[in-house]
Structure formats: C-alpha cells, structure tokens
CSV table of C-alpha atoms and ligand atoms in Angstrom, one decimal:
chain,number,residue,atom,x,y,z
A,2,MET,CA,73.7,111.9,136.8
A,3,LYS,CA,75.3,113.7,133.9
A,4,SER,CA,73.1,114.9,131.1
A,5,VAL,CA,73.5,113.5,127.6
A,6,ASP,CA,74.3,117.0,126.3
A,7,ALA,CA,77.1,117.5,128.9
A,8,HIS,CA,78.6,114.1,128.1
A,9,LEU,CA,78.7,114.9,124.4
A,10,ALA,CA,80.1,118.3,125.1
A,11,ASP,CA,83.0,116.8,127.1
A,12,ILE,CA,83.7,114.3,124.3
A,13,LEU,CA,83.7,117.0,121.6
A,14,ALA,CA,85.9,119.2,123.8
A,15,THR,CA,88.5,116.4,123.9
A,16,VAL,CA,88.6,115.0,120.4
A,17,ARG,CA,90.6,116.9,117.7
A,18,PRO,CA,90.4,116.9,113.9
A,19,LEU,CA,93.0,114.4,112.5
A,20,ALA,CA,96.0,116.0,110.9
A,21,PRO,CA,95.8,116.3,107.1
A,22,LEU,CA,97.9,114.0,104.9
A,23,GLU,CA,98.8,113.9,101.2
A,24,LEU,CA,96.5,111.1,100.1
A,25,GLU,CA,96.5,109.3,96.7
A,26,VAL,CA,93.3,110.0,94.9
A,27,GLU,CA,92.4,106.3,95.2
A,28,GLN,CA,92.6,106.6,99.0
A,29,ALA,CA,90.8,109.8,99.3
A,30,LEU,CA,87.2,108.6,99.3
A,31,GLY,CA,85.5,109.6,102.6
A,32,ALA,CA,88.4,111.9,103.5
A,33,THR,CA,87.8,115.6,104.1
A,34,LEU,CA,89.7,118.2,101.9
A,35,ALA,CA,92.2,120.3,103.8
A,36,GLU,CA,93.1,122.5,100.8
A,37,GLU,CA,91.3,124.3,98.1
A,38,VAL,CA,91.4,122.4,94.8
A,39,SER,CA,91.6,124.5,91.7
A,40,SER,CA,92.0,123.7,88.0
A,41,PRO,CA,95.2,124.5,86.2
A,42,VAL,CA,93.4,124.5,82.8
A,43,PRO,CA,90.0,125.4,81.5
A,44,LEU,CA,87.5,122.5,81.4
A,45,PRO,CA,86.8,121.4,78.8
A,46,PRO,CA,90.3,122.3,77.7
A,47,PHE,CA,89.3,122.8,74.1
A,48,ASP,CA,86.1,123.3,72.1
A,49,ASN,CA,84.8,119.8,71.3
A,50,SER,CA,81.8,118.0,69.9
A,51,ALA,CA,78.9,117.1,72.1
A,52,MET,CA,77.6,114.5,69.6
A,53,ASP,CA,78.6,112.1,66.9
A,54,GLY,CA,78.0,113.9,63.6
A,55,TYR,CA,79.5,116.3,61.2
A,56,ALA,CA,81.4,119.6,61.8
A,57,VAL,CA,80.2,122.2,59.3
A,58,ARG,CA,79.8,125.9,58.7
A,59,ALA,CA,76.1,126.5,59.7
A,60,ALA,CA,75.7,129.0,56.8
A,61,ASP,CA,76.5,126.1,54.3
A,62,ILE,CA,73.4,124.1,55.4
A,63,SER,CA,70.7,126.7,55.6
A,64,GLU,CA,69.1,125.2,52.6
A,65,VAL,CA,68.4,121.5,53.1
A,66,PRO,CA,68.8,118.8,52.0
A,67,VAL,CA,72.3,119.5,51.0
A,68,THR,CA,75.2,117.1,50.2
A,69,LEU,CA,78.8,118.1,51.3
A,70,PRO,CA,82.1,116.3,50.7
A,71,VAL,CA,83.5,114.8,53.9
A,72,ILE,CA,87.2,115.9,54.0
A,73,ASP,CA,88.3,114.4,57.3
A,74,ASP,CA,87.3,112.1,60.1
A,75,VAL,CA,88.1,113.1,63.7
A,76,ALA,CA,87.8,110.9,66.7
A,77,ALA,CA,88.2,111.9,70.4
A,78,GLY,CA,91.9,112.2,71.0
A,79,SER,CA,92.7,113.3,67.4
A,80,GLU,CA,95.6,115.8,67.2
A,81,GLU,CA,96.0,116.6,63.5
A,82,LEU,CA,93.0,118.5,62.3
A,83,ARG,CA,92.2,119.8,58.8
A,84,ALA,CA,90.3,123.1,58.8
A,85,VAL,CA,86.8,123.1,57.5
A,86,GLY,CA,86.5,125.3,54.5
A,87,PRO,CA,83.3,126.6,52.8
A,88,GLY,CA,81.1,123.8,51.7
A,89,HIS,CA,83.1,121.1,53.6
A,90,ALA,CA,82.1,118.7,56.3
A,91,VAL,CA,84.2,116.7,58.7
A,92,ARG,CA,83.0,113.6,60.3
A,93,ILE,CA,83.4,114.1,64.1
A,94,MET,CA,82.8,112.0,67.3
A,95,THR,CA,81.7,113.0,70.7
A,96,GLY,CA,84.6,114.6,72.7
A,97,ALA,CA,86.7,115.2,69.5
A,98,PRO,CA,88.2,118.7,69.0
A,99,VAL,CA,86.2,120.9,66.7
A,100,PRO,CA,88.4,121.7,63.6
A,101,ALA,CA,89.1,125.4,62.7
A,102,GLY,CA,86.5,126.8,60.4
A,103,ALA,CA,83.6,124.8,61.6
A,104,ASP,CA,81.0,126.6,63.8
A,105,ALA,CA,78.4,123.8,64.3
A,106,VAL,CA,78.0,120.1,64.6
A,107,VAL,CA,75.1,118.3,62.9
A,108,PRO,CA,74.0,115.1,64.7
A,109,VAL,CA,74.5,112.0,62.6
A,110,GLU,CA,70.8,111.2,63.1
A,111,TRP,CA,70.0,114.2,60.8
A,112,THR,CA,72.2,112.9,58.0
A,113,ASP,CA,72.6,109.8,55.8
A,114,GLY,CA,75.8,109.0,57.8
A,115,GLY,CA,78.0,109.1,54.6
A,116,THR,CA,81.8,108.9,54.9
A,117,VAL,CA,82.8,110.2,51.4
A,118,SER,CA,80.0,112.7,51.1
A,119,VAL,CA,77.1,113.4,53.5
A,120,ARG,CA,73.6,114.4,52.9
A,121,ILE,CA,72.3,116.7,55.6
A,122,ASP,CA,68.5,116.9,56.1
A,123,ARG,CA,68.1,119.6,58.8
A,124,PRO,CA,69.8,123.0,59.2
A,125,VAL,CA,71.4,123.9,62.6
A,126,GLN,CA,72.3,127.2,64.3
A,127,ALA,CA,75.9,128.2,64.7
A,128,GLY,CA,77.3,126.8,67.9
A,129,ASN,CA,75.1,123.7,67.8
A,130,ALA,CA,76.4,120.7,69.7
A,131,ILE,CA,79.7,122.4,70.5
A,132,ARG,CA,81.0,122.3,74.1
A,133,ARG,CA,83.1,125.4,74.6
A,134,ALA,CA,86.4,125.5,76.3
A,135,GLY,CA,86.0,126.6,79.9
A,136,GLU,CA,82.2,126.0,79.9
A,137,ASP,CA,82.5,124.0,83.2
A,138,VAL,CA,85.6,125.6,84.8
A,139,GLN,CA,87.9,128.5,84.0
A,140,ALA,CA,91.6,128.1,84.4
A,141,GLY,CA,92.4,128.9,88.1
A,142,ASP,CA,88.8,128.4,89.3
A,143,VAL,CA,88.4,126.7,92.7
A,144,VAL,CA,86.4,123.5,92.1
A,145,LEU,CA,86.3,122.3,95.7
A,146,LYS,CA,86.7,124.2,99.0
A,147,ALA,CA,88.6,123.1,102.0
A,148,GLY,CA,86.4,121.2,104.4
A,149,THR,CA,84.5,119.4,101.6
A,150,LEU,CA,83.8,115.7,102.2
A,151,ILE,CA,85.2,113.7,99.3
A,152,GLY,CA,82.5,111.5,97.8
A,153,ALA,CA,82.5,109.9,94.4
A,154,ALA,CA,81.8,113.1,92.4
A,155,GLN,CA,84.3,115.1,94.4
A,156,LEU,CA,86.9,112.5,93.8
A,157,GLY,CA,86.0,112.7,90.1
A,158,ILE,CA,86.7,116.4,89.8
A,159,ILE,CA,90.0,116.1,91.7
A,160,ALA,CA,91.1,113.6,89.1
A,161,GLY,CA,89.4,115.7,86.4
A,162,VAL,CA,91.7,118.7,87.2
A,163,GLY,CA,94.7,116.4,86.8
A,164,ARG,CA,95.5,115.8,90.5
A,165,ARG,CA,97.1,112.6,91.6
A,166,ARG,CA,97.3,113.5,95.3
A,167,VAL,CA,95.3,115.7,97.6
A,168,LEU,CA,95.8,117.2,101.1
A,169,ALA,CA,92.9,115.8,103.2
A,170,ARG,CA,92.0,114.6,106.7
A,171,PRO,CA,91.9,110.8,106.4
A,172,ARG,CA,89.1,108.6,107.6
A,173,PRO,CA,89.7,107.9,111.3
A,174,ARG,CA,91.0,104.3,112.0
A,175,VAL,CA,88.8,102.9,114.8
A,176,VAL,CA,89.5,99.7,116.7
A,177,VAL,CA,86.6,97.9,118.2
A,178,ILE,CA,87.0,95.4,121.1
A,179,SER,CA,84.2,93.6,122.9
A,180,THR,CA,84.6,92.3,126.4
A,181,GLY,CA,82.7,89.5,128.1
A,182,ALA,CA,83.6,85.9,129.3
A,183,GLU,CA,80.2,84.8,127.9
A,184,LEU,CA,81.0,85.8,124.3
A,185,VAL,CA,81.6,83.3,121.5
A,186,GLU,CA,82.5,84.2,117.8
A,187,PRO,CA,79.5,83.7,115.5
A,188,GLY,CA,79.9,80.4,113.7
A,189,GLY,CA,81.1,78.6,116.8
A,190,GLN,CA,79.0,76.4,119.2
A,191,LEU,CA,77.3,77.9,122.2
A,192,ALA,CA,78.0,76.2,125.5
A,193,PRO,CA,75.6,76.8,128.4
A,194,GLY,CA,75.7,80.4,129.5
A,195,GLN,CA,77.3,81.7,126.3
A,196,ILE,CA,76.0,84.1,123.6
A,197,TRP,CA,77.4,85.0,120.3
A,198,ASP,CA,79.4,88.3,120.1
A,199,SER,CA,77.3,90.8,118.1
A,200,ASN,CA,78.5,94.1,119.4
A,201,SER,CA,81.9,94.0,117.8
A,202,PHE,CA,80.2,93.5,114.4
A,203,THR,CA,77.5,96.1,115.0
A,204,LEU,CA,80.0,98.7,116.2
A,205,THR,CA,82.6,98.0,113.4
A,206,ALA,CA,79.8,98.4,110.9
A,207,ALA,CA,78.5,101.5,112.5
A,208,VAL,CA,82.1,103.0,112.3
A,209,ARG,CA,82.1,102.2,108.6
A,210,GLU,CA,78.7,103.7,108.1
A,211,ALA,CA,80.0,106.8,109.8
A,212,GLY,CA,82.7,107.2,107.1
A,213,ALA,CA,85.6,105.9,109.2
A,214,GLU,CA,87.7,102.7,109.0
A,215,GLY,CA,86.6,100.0,111.4
A,216,PHE,CA,88.9,97.2,112.6
A,217,ARG,CA,87.2,94.5,114.6
A,218,ALA,CA,89.8,93.3,117.2
A,219,GLY,CA,87.5,90.6,118.5
A,220,SER,CA,86.6,89.9,122.2
A,221,VAL,CA,88.8,89.6,125.2
A,222,GLY,CA,86.8,87.9,128.0
A,223,ASP,CA,86.7,89.6,131.3
A,224,ASP,CA,90.3,89.7,132.3
A,225,PRO,CA,91.5,93.4,132.7
A,226,ALA,CA,95.1,92.3,132.0
A,227,VAL,CA,94.2,90.7,128.7
A,228,LEU,CA,92.3,93.9,127.7
A,229,LEU,CA,95.2,96.1,128.6
A,230,ASP,CA,97.4,93.9,126.4
A,231,LYS,CA,95.0,94.1,123.5
A,232,LEU,CA,94.8,97.9,123.9
A,233,ASP,CA,98.6,98.1,123.9
A,234,THR,CA,98.7,96.1,120.6
A,235,HIS,CA,96.1,98.2,118.8
A,236,LEU,CA,96.9,101.7,120.2
A,237,VAL,CA,99.7,102.3,117.6
A,238,LEU,CA,97.3,102.1,114.6
A,239,ALA,CA,94.2,103.6,116.2
A,240,ASP,CA,92.8,107.1,115.9
A,241,ALA,CA,90.1,106.0,118.3
A,242,ILE,CA,89.1,102.9,120.3
A,243,ILE,CA,85.7,101.6,121.1
A,244,THR,CA,85.1,98.9,123.7
A,245,SER,CA,81.8,97.3,124.6
A,246,GLY,CA,80.7,95.8,128.0
A,247,GLY,CA,82.4,95.8,131.3
A,248,VAL,CA,81.5,99.3,132.5
A,249,SER,CA,78.6,98.8,134.8
A,250,MET,CA,78.2,98.3,138.5
A,251,GLY,CA,78.8,94.6,138.9
A,252,ALA,CA,81.9,92.5,139.5
A,253,TYR,CA,83.9,91.4,136.5
A,254,GLU,CA,83.9,94.8,134.8
A,255,PRO,CA,87.2,94.5,132.9
A,256,VAL,CA,87.1,97.9,131.1
A,257,LYS,CA,86.4,99.8,134.3
A,258,GLU,CA,89.0,97.8,136.2
A,259,ALA,CA,91.7,98.1,133.6
A,260,LEU,CA,91.2,101.8,132.8
A,261,SER,CA,90.1,103.5,136.0
A,262,PRO,CA,93.6,103.3,137.6
A,263,LEU,CA,95.1,105.1,134.6
A,264,GLY,CA,93.2,108.2,135.6
A,265,THR,CA,92.6,109.4,132.0
A,266,VAL,CA,89.3,107.6,131.4
A,267,ARG,CA,86.2,108.6,133.4
A,268,PHE,CA,83.3,106.2,134.1
A,269,GLU,CA,80.0,108.0,134.7
A,270,LYS,CA,76.3,107.6,134.7
A,271,VAL,CA,74.6,109.5,131.9
A,272,ALA,CA,70.9,110.3,132.3
A,273,MET,CA,69.7,108.3,129.3
A,274,GLN,CA,67.9,105.0,128.5
A,275,PRO,CA,69.3,102.8,127.2
A,276,GLY,CA,73.0,103.3,127.8
A,277,MET,CA,73.4,104.8,131.3
A,278,PRO,CA,76.9,103.6,132.1
A,279,GLN,CA,79.5,105.4,129.9
A,280,GLY,CA,83.2,105.6,129.9
A,281,PHE,CA,85.2,108.1,127.9
A,282,GLY,CA,88.8,109.4,128.0
A,283,VAL,CA,92.2,109.2,126.3
A,284,LEU,CA,95.0,106.6,126.2
A,285,GLY,CA,98.7,106.6,125.6
A,286,ASP,CA,101.1,109.3,124.5
A,287,ASP,CA,99.0,110.2,121.5
A,288,GLN,CA,95.9,110.8,123.7
A,289,VAL,CA,93.9,108.4,121.6
A,290,PRO,CA,90.2,108.8,122.5
A,291,ILE,CA,88.5,105.7,123.9
A,292,PHE,CA,84.8,105.2,124.1
A,293,ALA,CA,83.9,102.5,126.7
A,294,LEU,CA,80.3,101.7,125.8
A,295,PRO,CA,77.9,99.6,127.8
A,296,GLY,CA,77.5,95.9,126.8
A,297,ASN,CA,73.8,95.6,126.1
A,298,PRO,CA,73.5,95.6,122.3
A,299,VAL,CA,70.9,98.3,122.0
A,300,SER,CA,72.8,100.4,124.6
A,301,SER,CA,76.1,100.3,122.8
A,302,PHE,CA,74.4,101.0,119.4
A,303,VAL,CA,72.5,104.1,120.8
A,304,SER,CA,75.6,105.3,122.6
A,305,PHE,CA,77.6,105.0,119.3
A,306,ARG,CA,74.9,107.1,117.5
A,307,LEU,CA,74.8,109.8,120.2
A,308,PHE,CA,78.5,110.1,121.3
A,309,VAL,CA,80.9,108.3,119.0
A,310,ARG,CA,79.5,109.4,115.7
A,311,PRO,CA,79.7,113.1,116.4
A,312,ALA,CA,83.2,112.6,117.7
A,313,LEU,CA,84.2,110.8,114.5
A,314,ASP,CA,82.6,113.7,112.5
A,315,LYS,CA,84.8,116.2,114.4
A,316,MET,CA,87.9,114.0,113.8
A,317,ARG,CA,87.1,114.1,110.1
A,318,GLY,CA,86.9,117.9,110.2
A,319,LEU,CA,83.1,117.9,109.6
A,320,PRO,CA,80.5,119.7,111.6
A,321,GLY,CA,79.3,117.3,114.2
A,322,GLY,CA,76.8,117.5,117.1
A,323,MET,CA,73.6,116.0,118.2
A,324,PRO,CA,71.9,113.9,115.5
A,325,GLU,CA,69.3,115.8,113.5
A,326,THR,CA,65.7,115.0,114.5
A,327,VAL,CA,62.5,115.1,112.5
A,328,THR,CA,59.0,115.3,114.1
A,329,ALA,CA,56.4,112.6,113.8
A,330,TYR,CA,53.1,111.5,115.4
A,331,VAL,CA,53.6,108.5,117.6
A,332,THR,CA,50.9,105.8,117.0
A,333,GLY,CA,50.8,104.5,120.6
A,334,PRO,CA,51.6,105.5,124.2
A,335,LEU,CA,55.2,105.6,125.4
A,336,ARG,CA,56.8,105.4,128.9
A,337,SER,CA,60.1,106.8,129.9
A,338,PRO,CA,61.9,106.9,133.3
A,339,ALA,CA,61.8,110.3,135.1
A,340,GLY,CA,65.1,112.2,134.9
A,341,ARG,CA,66.5,110.2,131.9
A,342,ARG,CA,66.2,110.9,128.2
A,343,SER,CA,64.8,107.9,126.4
A,344,TYR,CA,65.7,106.7,122.9
A,345,LEU,CA,62.9,104.3,122.1
A,346,ARG,CA,63.1,102.2,118.9
A,347,GLY,CA,60.4,102.9,116.3
A,348,VAL,CA,59.4,102.5,112.7
A,349,LEU,CA,59.0,105.9,111.0
A,350,ALA,CA,56.6,105.8,108.1
A,351,SER,CA,56.2,108.0,105.1
A,352,ASP,CA,52.8,109.3,106.4
A,353,GLY,CA,54.7,111.1,109.2
A,354,THR,CA,53.8,108.6,112.0
A,355,VAL,CA,56.3,106.6,114.1
A,356,SER,CA,55.3,103.3,115.7
A,357,PRO,CA,57.2,102.0,118.7
A,358,VAL,CA,58.5,98.5,118.0
A,359,HIS,CA,57.5,95.6,120.3
A,360,GLY,CA,60.4,94.9,122.7
A,361,GLN,CA,62.1,98.0,124.1
A,362,GLY,CA,64.6,96.2,126.3
A,363,SER,CA,68.2,97.2,125.9
A,364,HIS,CA,69.1,93.6,125.1
A,365,GLN,CA,66.5,93.3,122.3
A,366,LEU,CA,68.7,93.5,119.3
A,367,ALA,CA,66.1,91.9,116.9
A,368,ALA,CA,63.7,94.7,117.9
A,369,LEU,CA,66.4,97.3,117.1
A,370,ALA,CA,67.1,95.6,113.8
A,371,SER,CA,63.4,96.0,112.9
A,372,ALA,CA,63.4,99.7,113.7
A,373,ASN,CA,64.5,102.6,111.5
A,374,ALA,CA,64.3,105.4,114.0
A,375,LEU,CA,64.9,106.4,117.7
A,376,ILE,CA,62.0,108.2,119.4
A,377,VAL,CA,63.4,110.8,121.8
A,378,VAL,CA,61.5,111.4,125.0
A,379,SER,CA,62.9,114.2,127.2
A,380,GLU,CA,64.1,113.8,130.8
A,381,ASP,CA,61.1,115.6,132.3
A,382,VAL,CA,58.4,113.5,130.5
A,383,THR,CA,57.4,110.0,131.8
A,384,GLU,CA,54.3,109.3,129.6
A,385,VAL,CA,53.5,110.2,126.1
A,386,ALA,CA,49.9,109.6,124.8
A,387,GLY,CA,49.3,108.1,121.4
A,388,GLY,CA,48.9,110.8,118.7
A,389,THR,CA,51.4,113.2,120.3
A,390,GLU,CA,54.1,114.9,118.2
A,391,VAL,CA,57.6,113.5,119.1
A,392,GLU,CA,61.2,114.1,118.0
A,393,VAL,CA,62.7,111.2,116.0
A,394,ILE,CA,66.3,110.4,115.0
A,395,ARG,CA,66.4,108.5,111.7
A,396,LEU,CA,68.7,105.5,111.7
B,2,AMP,P1,78.1,94.2,130.5
B,2,AMP,O1,78.0,95.6,130.1
B,2,AMP,O2,79.4,93.6,130.2
B,2,AMP,O3,77.7,94.0,131.9
B,2,AMP,O4,77.1,93.4,129.5
B,2,AMP,C1,75.7,93.8,129.6
B,2,AMP,C2,74.9,92.8,128.8
B,2,AMP,O5,75.3,92.9,127.4
B,2,AMP,C3,75.1,91.3,129.2
B,2,AMP,O6,73.9,90.6,129.1
B,2,AMP,C4,76.1,90.8,128.1
B,2,AMP,O7,76.0,89.4,127.9
B,2,AMP,C5,75.7,91.6,126.9
B,2,AMP,N1,76.8,91.8,126.0
B,2,AMP,C6,78.0,92.3,126.4
B,2,AMP,N2,78.9,92.3,125.3
B,2,AMP,C7,78.2,91.8,124.3
B,2,AMP,C8,78.5,91.6,122.9
B,2,AMP,N3,79.7,91.8,122.5
B,2,AMP,N4,77.6,91.0,122.1
B,2,AMP,C9,76.3,90.7,122.6
B,2,AMP,N5,76.0,91.0,123.9
B,2,AMP,C10,76.9,91.5,124.7
B,3,MG,MG1,80.4,91.9,130.6
C-alpha cells in the first residue's frame, strides 16, 4: 500500500499554480496576487481632519474659553478653501481637507457648536486631530506583495490605491460529480435500496470552504459511458474535477472502469482509514487534475481534506501541504488498524482534550457532522490509551 505522504507528494508534483489573469477588483476576492501592488499617491493624499470640529491656530486658543468668528465651513470633498488667519476658526468635518493656516482641529464636543462664531472650551496642541498626508502610505510604497491572498481588507487597499483591476491567480473552478446507481437527489422520494446523494453537496461545499469555486454537476449512476460524457461536458470549464464513488474493488465501479483505460489516472490503495481506495491523475489536453475519491461519505470528506485541499492551495499559489495539527489529550481509548494511518472523528474542547465521537464507521456522516476534528493515529500504532497525547487536525 502507498503511504498517505507519498500519495500527497505525487499529487503536489502534478498540480500547477493557475496562470494569473487581470481580474476586476469585484472578482478578486479569494484570488492570490501575482503582482506587487503599490500606491501612486500618498495615503491620505492630503492633510485632513480626523474629527468633526473647528480648524484653528492652536496658539489662538491657549486661553479658554475663547470665542472666534467662523469664517468658512468645509465638508469632506470640499475643493475651495479659505485660509485660516489669526483669530479665525473654520467649521470642518471628518475627512475634509485642513485649510492653510490652521494647525489643529478642536472636536465639536469641546465647543458650543456655533456656525457664526464658536466658543471653544478647551485648548489643543498643534497637530491635534489632523491626519497627515502619507501617514498610512507614501507615494510608491508597496502595499501588497505578490503571493498575498486577497481577503476583504486586501481588496479594500487595492481599491484604496485606485486600482480597478489586478493581476492575480483566480480561484480554481472545481467540478464535482458523484457516481452511484443508488443515489437520489435530496428532496426526491427514496425507493427501496436508494439513498440521497450527500457527497456532491459535501464536496462542493468543501471546495468553497477551501477558497475555490465549486460546481455541483450532480450524479451519474454507475454507467462508465455516462460518466465519460459528463466529464467531456465539464472538462472545458474545469481547473480540477472531483468524483466520488466507483473506485473500489467491487463490480460496477464506473470511475475506475471509465478512467483506467485512458492511462492518465491511477487507482491505488493508500494506507489510511477511512479512504483507502484513491484515484488521481489528469484528463484531456489541458491535463486537468482529477481526484477520484471513494464513495463512503466520511472517506470522501477526509480524502478531500488530506489530498484535494492542499492541491487547491497549490493551484492558488499558496503554500500547501499536510494539514496543520495541534496536540490534545484523548478522553478515551482508540483503535486503529496496523499499517494504516487513522483519521478518527472527535470533538476538540477548549480544555485541550479531544473526545472520539460515537460512530467511527466511514458511512457515519451524522457522526462526522458532530465532530470538529480528526484524531490522527499513525500507521505503527494500533491502540491508544485514554489520556494519551494525540495529534489532531481541526475541521
Ligand atoms: P462506492 O465507493 O461507490 O462503492 O460507494 C461506497 C459507499 O458509499 C456505498 O455505500 C455508497 O452507497 C455510498 N455512497 C457513494 N456515493 C455516495 C454519495 N454521493 N452520497 C452518499 N453516499 C454515497
Ligand atoms: Mg458506487
């Protein structure tokens, strides 16, 4: 059997970062910057008021209370400004440019709020409540490095330096297909022997949680020809494909039957539980990676976490690899098959303990849904006593 690490290494050696595209800012959330972003201007671009209040010369209000004439009113966006002469005040709003002559802003709360003249009750230091030009960014400064993942705040600074488009690796488009003649769309009636398709929903959601775009292409029964047809339809728009089911040792294994003859997809046994049967390879002229995951719901979920997610990270131009683990004390005994790495479902608590959930079968999706962690038991360990320190992957 192939080790989990060797299988992941093969996958990561095959998948490539997606080519960068000029993305509209609106489309860039979750993309990875492929250029350095710098600011053409200082930010803020001009000295402006940090508060609603009065622009004054600080020396004029050293003795308070003092009443000054209000010679102008400046809102944010004002262009024409009258200079503040000695003994003058200008009513000013947050974000408005500070007029020439003024060296401080007095918050409105420290005044009587007058519009013709204003009584100021507290003195301020020169520079008070003024946001200086270039305080955040100097003209030409790099605000984001290449390789940065674009989240909301990063998107904000891209727009904040005036950019409409940005060169970035887009989120991979991932098509999810489930196989199985027993599958029925949720919402439909179950005939004897049927179950509702859950994997295509789980995997599409997992793709989205991983920062990629998931397209659920539904389920195709157990006919290899129908699967090939479906793959053909979706290959054009896919950066990666995930299938579930049809990869094990029985008869009616449509994924194995359809893809084995192509010679570009390998089906192997990986030394893990759950999720031993795994297929991986590439399809079509564009060498689109395909992950043929096992059908049991917990198996396909764990396989996604271990193999697909790091591959998607690499496609996005992010550092990928084995999921990070934390250590915790297990609250009860664990069993694991010799020679296979186990990923047992557990609940990680804030006190640093992890409790295995009831129901560790690879079909027990409800048990998975009650867990928030996978407890890793290495290949050479078959029994773990309660109270032992274990490695845990947070979900
Ligand atoms: P397979 O890998 O196709 O042999 O399927 C293994 C087990 O997983 C069987 O019990 C299937 O019924 C179940 N299974 C396969 N695909 C799905 C799916 N999309 N949703 C829920 N269960 C599935
Ligand atoms: Mg099947």
